[in-house]
Backbone as CSV, one residue per row, in Angstrom:
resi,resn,N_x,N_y,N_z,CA_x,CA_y,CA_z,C_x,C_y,C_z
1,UNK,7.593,-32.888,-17.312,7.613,-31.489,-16.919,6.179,-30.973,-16.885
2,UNK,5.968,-30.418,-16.044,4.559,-29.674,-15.232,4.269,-28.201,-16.122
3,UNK,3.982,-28.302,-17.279,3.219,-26.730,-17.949,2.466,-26.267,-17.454
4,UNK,2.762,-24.504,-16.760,2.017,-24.024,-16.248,0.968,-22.900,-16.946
5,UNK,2.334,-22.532,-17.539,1.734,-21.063,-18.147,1.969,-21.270,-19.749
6,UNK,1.567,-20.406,-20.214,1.390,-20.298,-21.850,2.188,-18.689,-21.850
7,UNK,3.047,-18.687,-22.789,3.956,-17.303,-22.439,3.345,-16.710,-24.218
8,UNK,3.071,-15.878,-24.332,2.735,-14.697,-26.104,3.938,-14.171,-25.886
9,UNK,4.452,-14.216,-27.086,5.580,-13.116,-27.214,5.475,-12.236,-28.332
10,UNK,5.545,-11.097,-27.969,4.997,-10.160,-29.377,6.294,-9.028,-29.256
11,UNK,6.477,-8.720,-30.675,7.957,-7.704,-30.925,6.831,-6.189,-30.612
12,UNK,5.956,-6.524,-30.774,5.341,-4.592,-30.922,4.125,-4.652,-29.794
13,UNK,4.651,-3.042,-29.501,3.852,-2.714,-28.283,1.841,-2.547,-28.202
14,UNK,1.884,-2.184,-29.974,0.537,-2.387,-30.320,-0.079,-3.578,-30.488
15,UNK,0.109,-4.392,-30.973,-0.085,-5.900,-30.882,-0.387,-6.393,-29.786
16,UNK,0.575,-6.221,-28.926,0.630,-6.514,-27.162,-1.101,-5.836,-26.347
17,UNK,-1.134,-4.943,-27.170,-2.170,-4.312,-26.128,-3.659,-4.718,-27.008
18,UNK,-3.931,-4.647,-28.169,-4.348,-5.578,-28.572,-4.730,-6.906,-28.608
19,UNK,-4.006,-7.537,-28.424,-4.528,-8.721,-28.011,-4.653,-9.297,-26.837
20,UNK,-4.342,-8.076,-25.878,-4.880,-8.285,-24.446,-6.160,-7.573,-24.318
21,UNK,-6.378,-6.891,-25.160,-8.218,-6.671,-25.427,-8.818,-7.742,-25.700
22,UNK,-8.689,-8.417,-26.812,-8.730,-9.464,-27.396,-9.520,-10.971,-26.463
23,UNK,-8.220,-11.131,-25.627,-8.032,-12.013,-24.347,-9.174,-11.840,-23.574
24,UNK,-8.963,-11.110,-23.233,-10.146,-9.807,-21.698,-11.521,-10.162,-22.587
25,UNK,-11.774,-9.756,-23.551,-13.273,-10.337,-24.222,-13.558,-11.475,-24.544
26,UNK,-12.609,-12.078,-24.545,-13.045,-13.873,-24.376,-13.289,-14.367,-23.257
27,UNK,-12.997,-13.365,-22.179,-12.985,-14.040,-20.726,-12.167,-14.757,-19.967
28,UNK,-11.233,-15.012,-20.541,-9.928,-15.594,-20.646,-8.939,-14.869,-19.492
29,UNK,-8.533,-15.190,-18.201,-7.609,-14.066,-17.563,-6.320,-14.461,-17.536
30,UNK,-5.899,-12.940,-17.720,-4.314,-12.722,-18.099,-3.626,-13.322,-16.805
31,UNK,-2.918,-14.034,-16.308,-1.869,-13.769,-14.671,-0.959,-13.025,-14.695
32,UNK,-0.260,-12.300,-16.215,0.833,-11.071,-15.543,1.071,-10.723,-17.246
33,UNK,1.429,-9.364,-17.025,2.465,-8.971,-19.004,3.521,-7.942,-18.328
34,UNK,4.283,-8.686,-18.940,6.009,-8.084,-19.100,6.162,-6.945,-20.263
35,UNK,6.872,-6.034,-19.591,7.189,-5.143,-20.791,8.410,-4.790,-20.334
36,UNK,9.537,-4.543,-21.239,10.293,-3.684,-21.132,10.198,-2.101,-20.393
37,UNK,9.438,-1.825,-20.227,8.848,-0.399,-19.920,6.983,-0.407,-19.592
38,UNK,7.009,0.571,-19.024,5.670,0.535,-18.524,4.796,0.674,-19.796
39,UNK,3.534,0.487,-20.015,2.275,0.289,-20.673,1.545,0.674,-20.072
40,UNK,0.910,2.196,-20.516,-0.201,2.493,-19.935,-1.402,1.649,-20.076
41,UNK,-1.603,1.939,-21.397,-2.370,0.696,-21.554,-3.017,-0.472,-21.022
42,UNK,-1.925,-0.891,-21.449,-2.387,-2.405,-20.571,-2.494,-2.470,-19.051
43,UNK,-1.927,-1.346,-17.983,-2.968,-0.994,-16.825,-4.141,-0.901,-17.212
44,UNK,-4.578,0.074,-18.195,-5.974,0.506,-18.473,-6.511,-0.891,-18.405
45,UNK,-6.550,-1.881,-19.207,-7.032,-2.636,-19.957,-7.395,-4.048,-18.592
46,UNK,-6.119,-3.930,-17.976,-6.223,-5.087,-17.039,-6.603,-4.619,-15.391
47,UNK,-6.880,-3.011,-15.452,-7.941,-2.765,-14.461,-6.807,-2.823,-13.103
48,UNK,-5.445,-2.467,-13.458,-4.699,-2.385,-12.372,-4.616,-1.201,-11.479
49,UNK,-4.481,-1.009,-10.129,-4.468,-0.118,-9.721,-3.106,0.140,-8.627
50,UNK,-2.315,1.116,-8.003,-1.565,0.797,-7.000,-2.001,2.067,-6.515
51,UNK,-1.187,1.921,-5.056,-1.356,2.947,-3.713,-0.235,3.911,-3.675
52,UNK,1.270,3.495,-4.912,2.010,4.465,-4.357,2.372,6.175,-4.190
53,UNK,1.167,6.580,-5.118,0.976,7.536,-5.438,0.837,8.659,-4.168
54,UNK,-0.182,7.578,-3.428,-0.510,7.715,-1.887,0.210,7.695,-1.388
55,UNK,1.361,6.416,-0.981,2.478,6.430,-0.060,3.183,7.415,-0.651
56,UNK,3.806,8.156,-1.485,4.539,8.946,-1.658,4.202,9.941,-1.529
57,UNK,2.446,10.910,-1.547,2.349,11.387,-0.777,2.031,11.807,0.464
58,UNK,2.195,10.569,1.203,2.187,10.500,2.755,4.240,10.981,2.884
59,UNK,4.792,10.121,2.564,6.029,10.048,2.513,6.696,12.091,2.598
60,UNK,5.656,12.480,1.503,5.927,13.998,1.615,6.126,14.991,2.521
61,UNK,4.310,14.614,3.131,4.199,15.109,3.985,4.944,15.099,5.320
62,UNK,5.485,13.704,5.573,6.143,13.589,6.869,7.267,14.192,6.335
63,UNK,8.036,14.011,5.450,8.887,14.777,5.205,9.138,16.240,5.732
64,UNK,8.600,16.898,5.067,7.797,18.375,5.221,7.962,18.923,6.955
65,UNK,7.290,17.854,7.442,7.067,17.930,8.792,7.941,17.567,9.334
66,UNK,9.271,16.759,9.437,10.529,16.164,9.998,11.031,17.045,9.470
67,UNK,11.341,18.143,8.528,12.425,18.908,8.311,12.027,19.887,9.157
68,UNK,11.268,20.547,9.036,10.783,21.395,9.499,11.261,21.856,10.928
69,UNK,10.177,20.650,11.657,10.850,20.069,12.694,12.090,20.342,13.373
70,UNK,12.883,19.731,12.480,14.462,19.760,12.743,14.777,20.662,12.846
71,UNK,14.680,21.520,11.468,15.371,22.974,11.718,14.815,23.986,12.508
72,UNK,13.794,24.082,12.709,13.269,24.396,13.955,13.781,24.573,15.128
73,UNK,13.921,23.295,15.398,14.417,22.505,16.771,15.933,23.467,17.120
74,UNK,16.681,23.029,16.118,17.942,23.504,15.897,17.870,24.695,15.323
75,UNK,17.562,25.267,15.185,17.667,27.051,15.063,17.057,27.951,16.057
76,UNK,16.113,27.213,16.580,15.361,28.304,17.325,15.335,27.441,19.084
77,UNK,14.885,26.288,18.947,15.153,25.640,20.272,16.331,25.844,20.869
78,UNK,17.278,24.767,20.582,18.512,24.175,21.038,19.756,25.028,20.986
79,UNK,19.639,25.526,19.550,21.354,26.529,19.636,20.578,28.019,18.673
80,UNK,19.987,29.046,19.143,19.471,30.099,18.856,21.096,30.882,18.563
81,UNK,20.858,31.151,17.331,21.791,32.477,17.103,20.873,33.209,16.048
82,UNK,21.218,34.848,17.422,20.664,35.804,16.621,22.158,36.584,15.469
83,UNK,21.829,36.505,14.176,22.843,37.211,13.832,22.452,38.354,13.202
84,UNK,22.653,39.630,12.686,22.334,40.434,12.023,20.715,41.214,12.082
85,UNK,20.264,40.966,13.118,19.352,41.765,13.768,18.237,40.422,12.763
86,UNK,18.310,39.382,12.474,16.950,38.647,12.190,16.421,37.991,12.890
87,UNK,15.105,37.964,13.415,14.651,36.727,14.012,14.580,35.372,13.893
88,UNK,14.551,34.796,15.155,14.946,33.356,14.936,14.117,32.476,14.461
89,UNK,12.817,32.425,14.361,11.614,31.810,13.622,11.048,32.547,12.155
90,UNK,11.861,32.304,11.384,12.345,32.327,10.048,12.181,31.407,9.031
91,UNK,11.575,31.978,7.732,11.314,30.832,6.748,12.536,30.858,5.881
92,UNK,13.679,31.399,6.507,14.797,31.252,5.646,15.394,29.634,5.229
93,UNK,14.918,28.809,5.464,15.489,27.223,5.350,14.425,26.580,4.453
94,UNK,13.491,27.413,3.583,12.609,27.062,2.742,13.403,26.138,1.526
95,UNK,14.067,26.635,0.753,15.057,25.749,-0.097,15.851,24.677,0.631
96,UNK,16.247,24.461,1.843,16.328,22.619,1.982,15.264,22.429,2.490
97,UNK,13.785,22.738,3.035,12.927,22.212,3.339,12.423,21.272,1.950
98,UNK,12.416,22.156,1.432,12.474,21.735,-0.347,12.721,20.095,-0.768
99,UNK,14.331,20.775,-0.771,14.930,19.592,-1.314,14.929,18.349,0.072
100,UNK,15.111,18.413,0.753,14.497,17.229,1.723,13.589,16.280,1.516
101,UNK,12.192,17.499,1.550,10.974,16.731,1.108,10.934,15.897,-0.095
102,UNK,11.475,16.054,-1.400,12.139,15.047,-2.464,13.003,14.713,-2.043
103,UNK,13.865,14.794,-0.958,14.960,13.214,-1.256,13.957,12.088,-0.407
104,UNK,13.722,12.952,0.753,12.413,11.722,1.876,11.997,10.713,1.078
105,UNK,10.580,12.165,0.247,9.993,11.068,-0.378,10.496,9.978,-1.435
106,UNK,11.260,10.797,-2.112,11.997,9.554,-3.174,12.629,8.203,-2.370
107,UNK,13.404,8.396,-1.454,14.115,7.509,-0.961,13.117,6.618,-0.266
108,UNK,12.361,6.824,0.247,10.863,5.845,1.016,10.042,5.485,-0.060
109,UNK,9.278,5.627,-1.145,9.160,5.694,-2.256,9.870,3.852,-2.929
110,UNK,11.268,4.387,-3.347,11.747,3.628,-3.569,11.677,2.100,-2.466
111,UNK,12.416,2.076,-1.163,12.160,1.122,-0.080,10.594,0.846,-0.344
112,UNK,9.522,1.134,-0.462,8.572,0.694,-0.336,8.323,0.048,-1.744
113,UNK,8.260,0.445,-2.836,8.365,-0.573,-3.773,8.932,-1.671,-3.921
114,UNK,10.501,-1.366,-3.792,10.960,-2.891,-3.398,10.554,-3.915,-2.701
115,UNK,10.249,-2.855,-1.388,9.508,-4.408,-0.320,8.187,-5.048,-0.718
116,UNK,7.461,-3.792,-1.516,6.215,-4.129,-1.737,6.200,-5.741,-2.795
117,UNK,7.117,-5.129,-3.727,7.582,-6.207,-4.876,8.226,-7.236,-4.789
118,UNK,8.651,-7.452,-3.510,9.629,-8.697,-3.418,10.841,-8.501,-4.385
119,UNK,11.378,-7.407,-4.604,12.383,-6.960,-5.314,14.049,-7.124,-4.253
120,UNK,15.316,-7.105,-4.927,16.386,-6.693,-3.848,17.124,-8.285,-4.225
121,UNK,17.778,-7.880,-3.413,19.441,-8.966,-3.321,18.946,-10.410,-3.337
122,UNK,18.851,-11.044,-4.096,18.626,-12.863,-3.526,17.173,-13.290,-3.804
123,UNK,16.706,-12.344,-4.637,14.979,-12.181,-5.357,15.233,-13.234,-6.694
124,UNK,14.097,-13.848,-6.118,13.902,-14.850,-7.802,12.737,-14.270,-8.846
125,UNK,13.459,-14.598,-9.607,12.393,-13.865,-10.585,10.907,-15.127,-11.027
126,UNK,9.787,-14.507,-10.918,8.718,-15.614,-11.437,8.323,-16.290,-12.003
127,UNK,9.158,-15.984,-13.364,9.444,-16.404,-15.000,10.386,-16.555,-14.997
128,UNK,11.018,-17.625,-15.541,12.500,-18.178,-16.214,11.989,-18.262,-17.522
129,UNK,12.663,-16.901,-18.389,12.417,-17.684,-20.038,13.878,-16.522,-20.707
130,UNK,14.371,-16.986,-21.322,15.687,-16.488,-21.839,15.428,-15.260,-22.742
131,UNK,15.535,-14.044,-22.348,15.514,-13.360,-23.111,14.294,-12.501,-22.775
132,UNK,13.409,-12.696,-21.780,12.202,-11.852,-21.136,12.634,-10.358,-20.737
133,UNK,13.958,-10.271,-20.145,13.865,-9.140,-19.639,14.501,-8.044,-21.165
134,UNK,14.427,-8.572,-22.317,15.422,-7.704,-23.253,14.344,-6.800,-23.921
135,UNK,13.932,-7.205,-25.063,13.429,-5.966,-26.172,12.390,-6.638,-26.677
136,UNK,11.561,-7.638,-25.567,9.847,-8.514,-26.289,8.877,-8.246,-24.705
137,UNK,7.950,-8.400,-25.466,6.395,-7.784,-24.522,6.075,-9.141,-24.421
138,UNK,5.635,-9.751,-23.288,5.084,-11.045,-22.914,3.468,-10.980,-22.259
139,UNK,3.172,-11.570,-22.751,1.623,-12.126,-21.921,2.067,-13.664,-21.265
140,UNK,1.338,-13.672,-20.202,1.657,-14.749,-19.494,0.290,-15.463,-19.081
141,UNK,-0.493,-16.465,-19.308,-1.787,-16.935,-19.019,-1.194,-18.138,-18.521
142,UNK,-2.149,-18.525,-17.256,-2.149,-19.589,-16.741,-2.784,-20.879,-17.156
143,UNK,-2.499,-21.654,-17.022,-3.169,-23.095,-17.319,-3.945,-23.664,-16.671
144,UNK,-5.428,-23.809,-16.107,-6.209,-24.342,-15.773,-6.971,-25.087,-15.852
145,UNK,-7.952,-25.844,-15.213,-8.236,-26.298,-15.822,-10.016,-26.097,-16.456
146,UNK,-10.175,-25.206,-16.923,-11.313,-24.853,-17.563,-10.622,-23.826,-18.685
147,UNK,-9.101,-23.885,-18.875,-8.775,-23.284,-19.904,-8.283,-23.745,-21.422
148,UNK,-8.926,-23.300,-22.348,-8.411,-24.114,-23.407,-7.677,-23.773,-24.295
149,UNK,-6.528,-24.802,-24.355,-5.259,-24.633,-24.440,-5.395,-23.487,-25.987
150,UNK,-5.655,-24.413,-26.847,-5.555,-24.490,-28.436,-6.540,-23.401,-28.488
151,UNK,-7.251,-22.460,-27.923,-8.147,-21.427,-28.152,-7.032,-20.010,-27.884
152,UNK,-6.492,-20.213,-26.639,-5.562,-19.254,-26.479,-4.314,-19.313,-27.348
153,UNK,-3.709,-20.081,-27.632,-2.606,-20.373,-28.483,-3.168,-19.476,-29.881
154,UNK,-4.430,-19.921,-30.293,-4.719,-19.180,-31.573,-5.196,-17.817,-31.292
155,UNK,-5.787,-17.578,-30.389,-5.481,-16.058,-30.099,-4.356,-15.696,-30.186
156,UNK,-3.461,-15.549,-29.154,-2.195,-15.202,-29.219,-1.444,-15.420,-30.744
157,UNK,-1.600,-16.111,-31.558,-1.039,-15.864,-32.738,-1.728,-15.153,-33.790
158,UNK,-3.048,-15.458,-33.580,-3.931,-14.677,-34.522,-3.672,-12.618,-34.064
159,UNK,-2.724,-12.533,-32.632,-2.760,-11.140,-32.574,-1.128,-11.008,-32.737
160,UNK,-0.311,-11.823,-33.338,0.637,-11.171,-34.015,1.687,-11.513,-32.951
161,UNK,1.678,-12.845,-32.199,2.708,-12.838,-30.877,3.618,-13.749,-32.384
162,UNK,5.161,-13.674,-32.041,5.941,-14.207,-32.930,6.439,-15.353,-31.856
163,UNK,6.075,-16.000,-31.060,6.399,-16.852,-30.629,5.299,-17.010,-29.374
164,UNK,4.776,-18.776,-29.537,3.617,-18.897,-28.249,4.103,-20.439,-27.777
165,UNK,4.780,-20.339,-26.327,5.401,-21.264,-25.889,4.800,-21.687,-24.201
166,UNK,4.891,-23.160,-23.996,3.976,-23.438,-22.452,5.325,-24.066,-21.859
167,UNK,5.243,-23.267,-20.733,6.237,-23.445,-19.500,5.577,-23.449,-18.438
């Protein structure tokens, strides 16, 4: 069997971030950490960055602008009814312009993460290890070959991982 990776398994979230300081100052690079939940942190630490912040607010804006749009179109273009002496170019559709613009963006938002992630129906996961996705924080280091084995192993235990296993 072909060992690729060296998996840390640590019960606490402080430990985890810790000894990915730890790691990072030896020079040593991480290839991925699992958490149950996000870690600010360890973004901080491993210098991650993403765009969706951006796509979602692009996602807004078109939003914004397709409702708009629409009701527009359809209130004042296509089927104009004047009722009760108001005019027809009206910010009365402000509350679903609203809620539109959050479902848009949420719903594109979402589709774009997935695709981004290789997430969805018939997705393999990258790690096979029993029990990764439950209630333990993983570091995952690769095996190379300018990496040494027995240096990382004692890191990883010297920062409190309760289990350090190569898959």
């Amino acid at each position: 069997m072909n060992n690729t990776n060296i998996f840390g398994i640590f019960d606490s979230e402080d430990m985890l971030v810790a000894t990915v300081r730890n790691i990072l100052d030896k020079g040593i690079k991480i290839k991925d950490v699992i958490t149950p939940y996000p870690v600010e942190a360890v973004f901080h630490e491993l210098k991650l960055k993403t765009r969706i912040p951006f796509a979602a607010y692009l996602y807004g804006v078109f939003g914004l602008l397709a409702t708009f749009g629409f009701l527009y179109w359809t209130s004042v273009i296509n089927y104009p009814l004047v009722y009760g002496g108001k005019p027809q170019n009206t910010l009365s559709f402000v509350i679903v312009i609203f809620v539109m613009v959050i479902n848009i963006t949420i719903a594109f938002t979402i589709i774009t993460f997935f695709l981004r992630e290789k997430k969805g129906p018939g997705a393999k996961p990258p790690y096979e290890y029993k029990g990764m996705t439950d209630d333990k924080y993983f570091i995952v280091i690769e095996k190379s070959g300018n990496i040494n084995t027995e240096e990382v192993n004692k890191l990883l235990t010297s920062g409190g991982a309760i289990e350090v296993t190569e898959q």
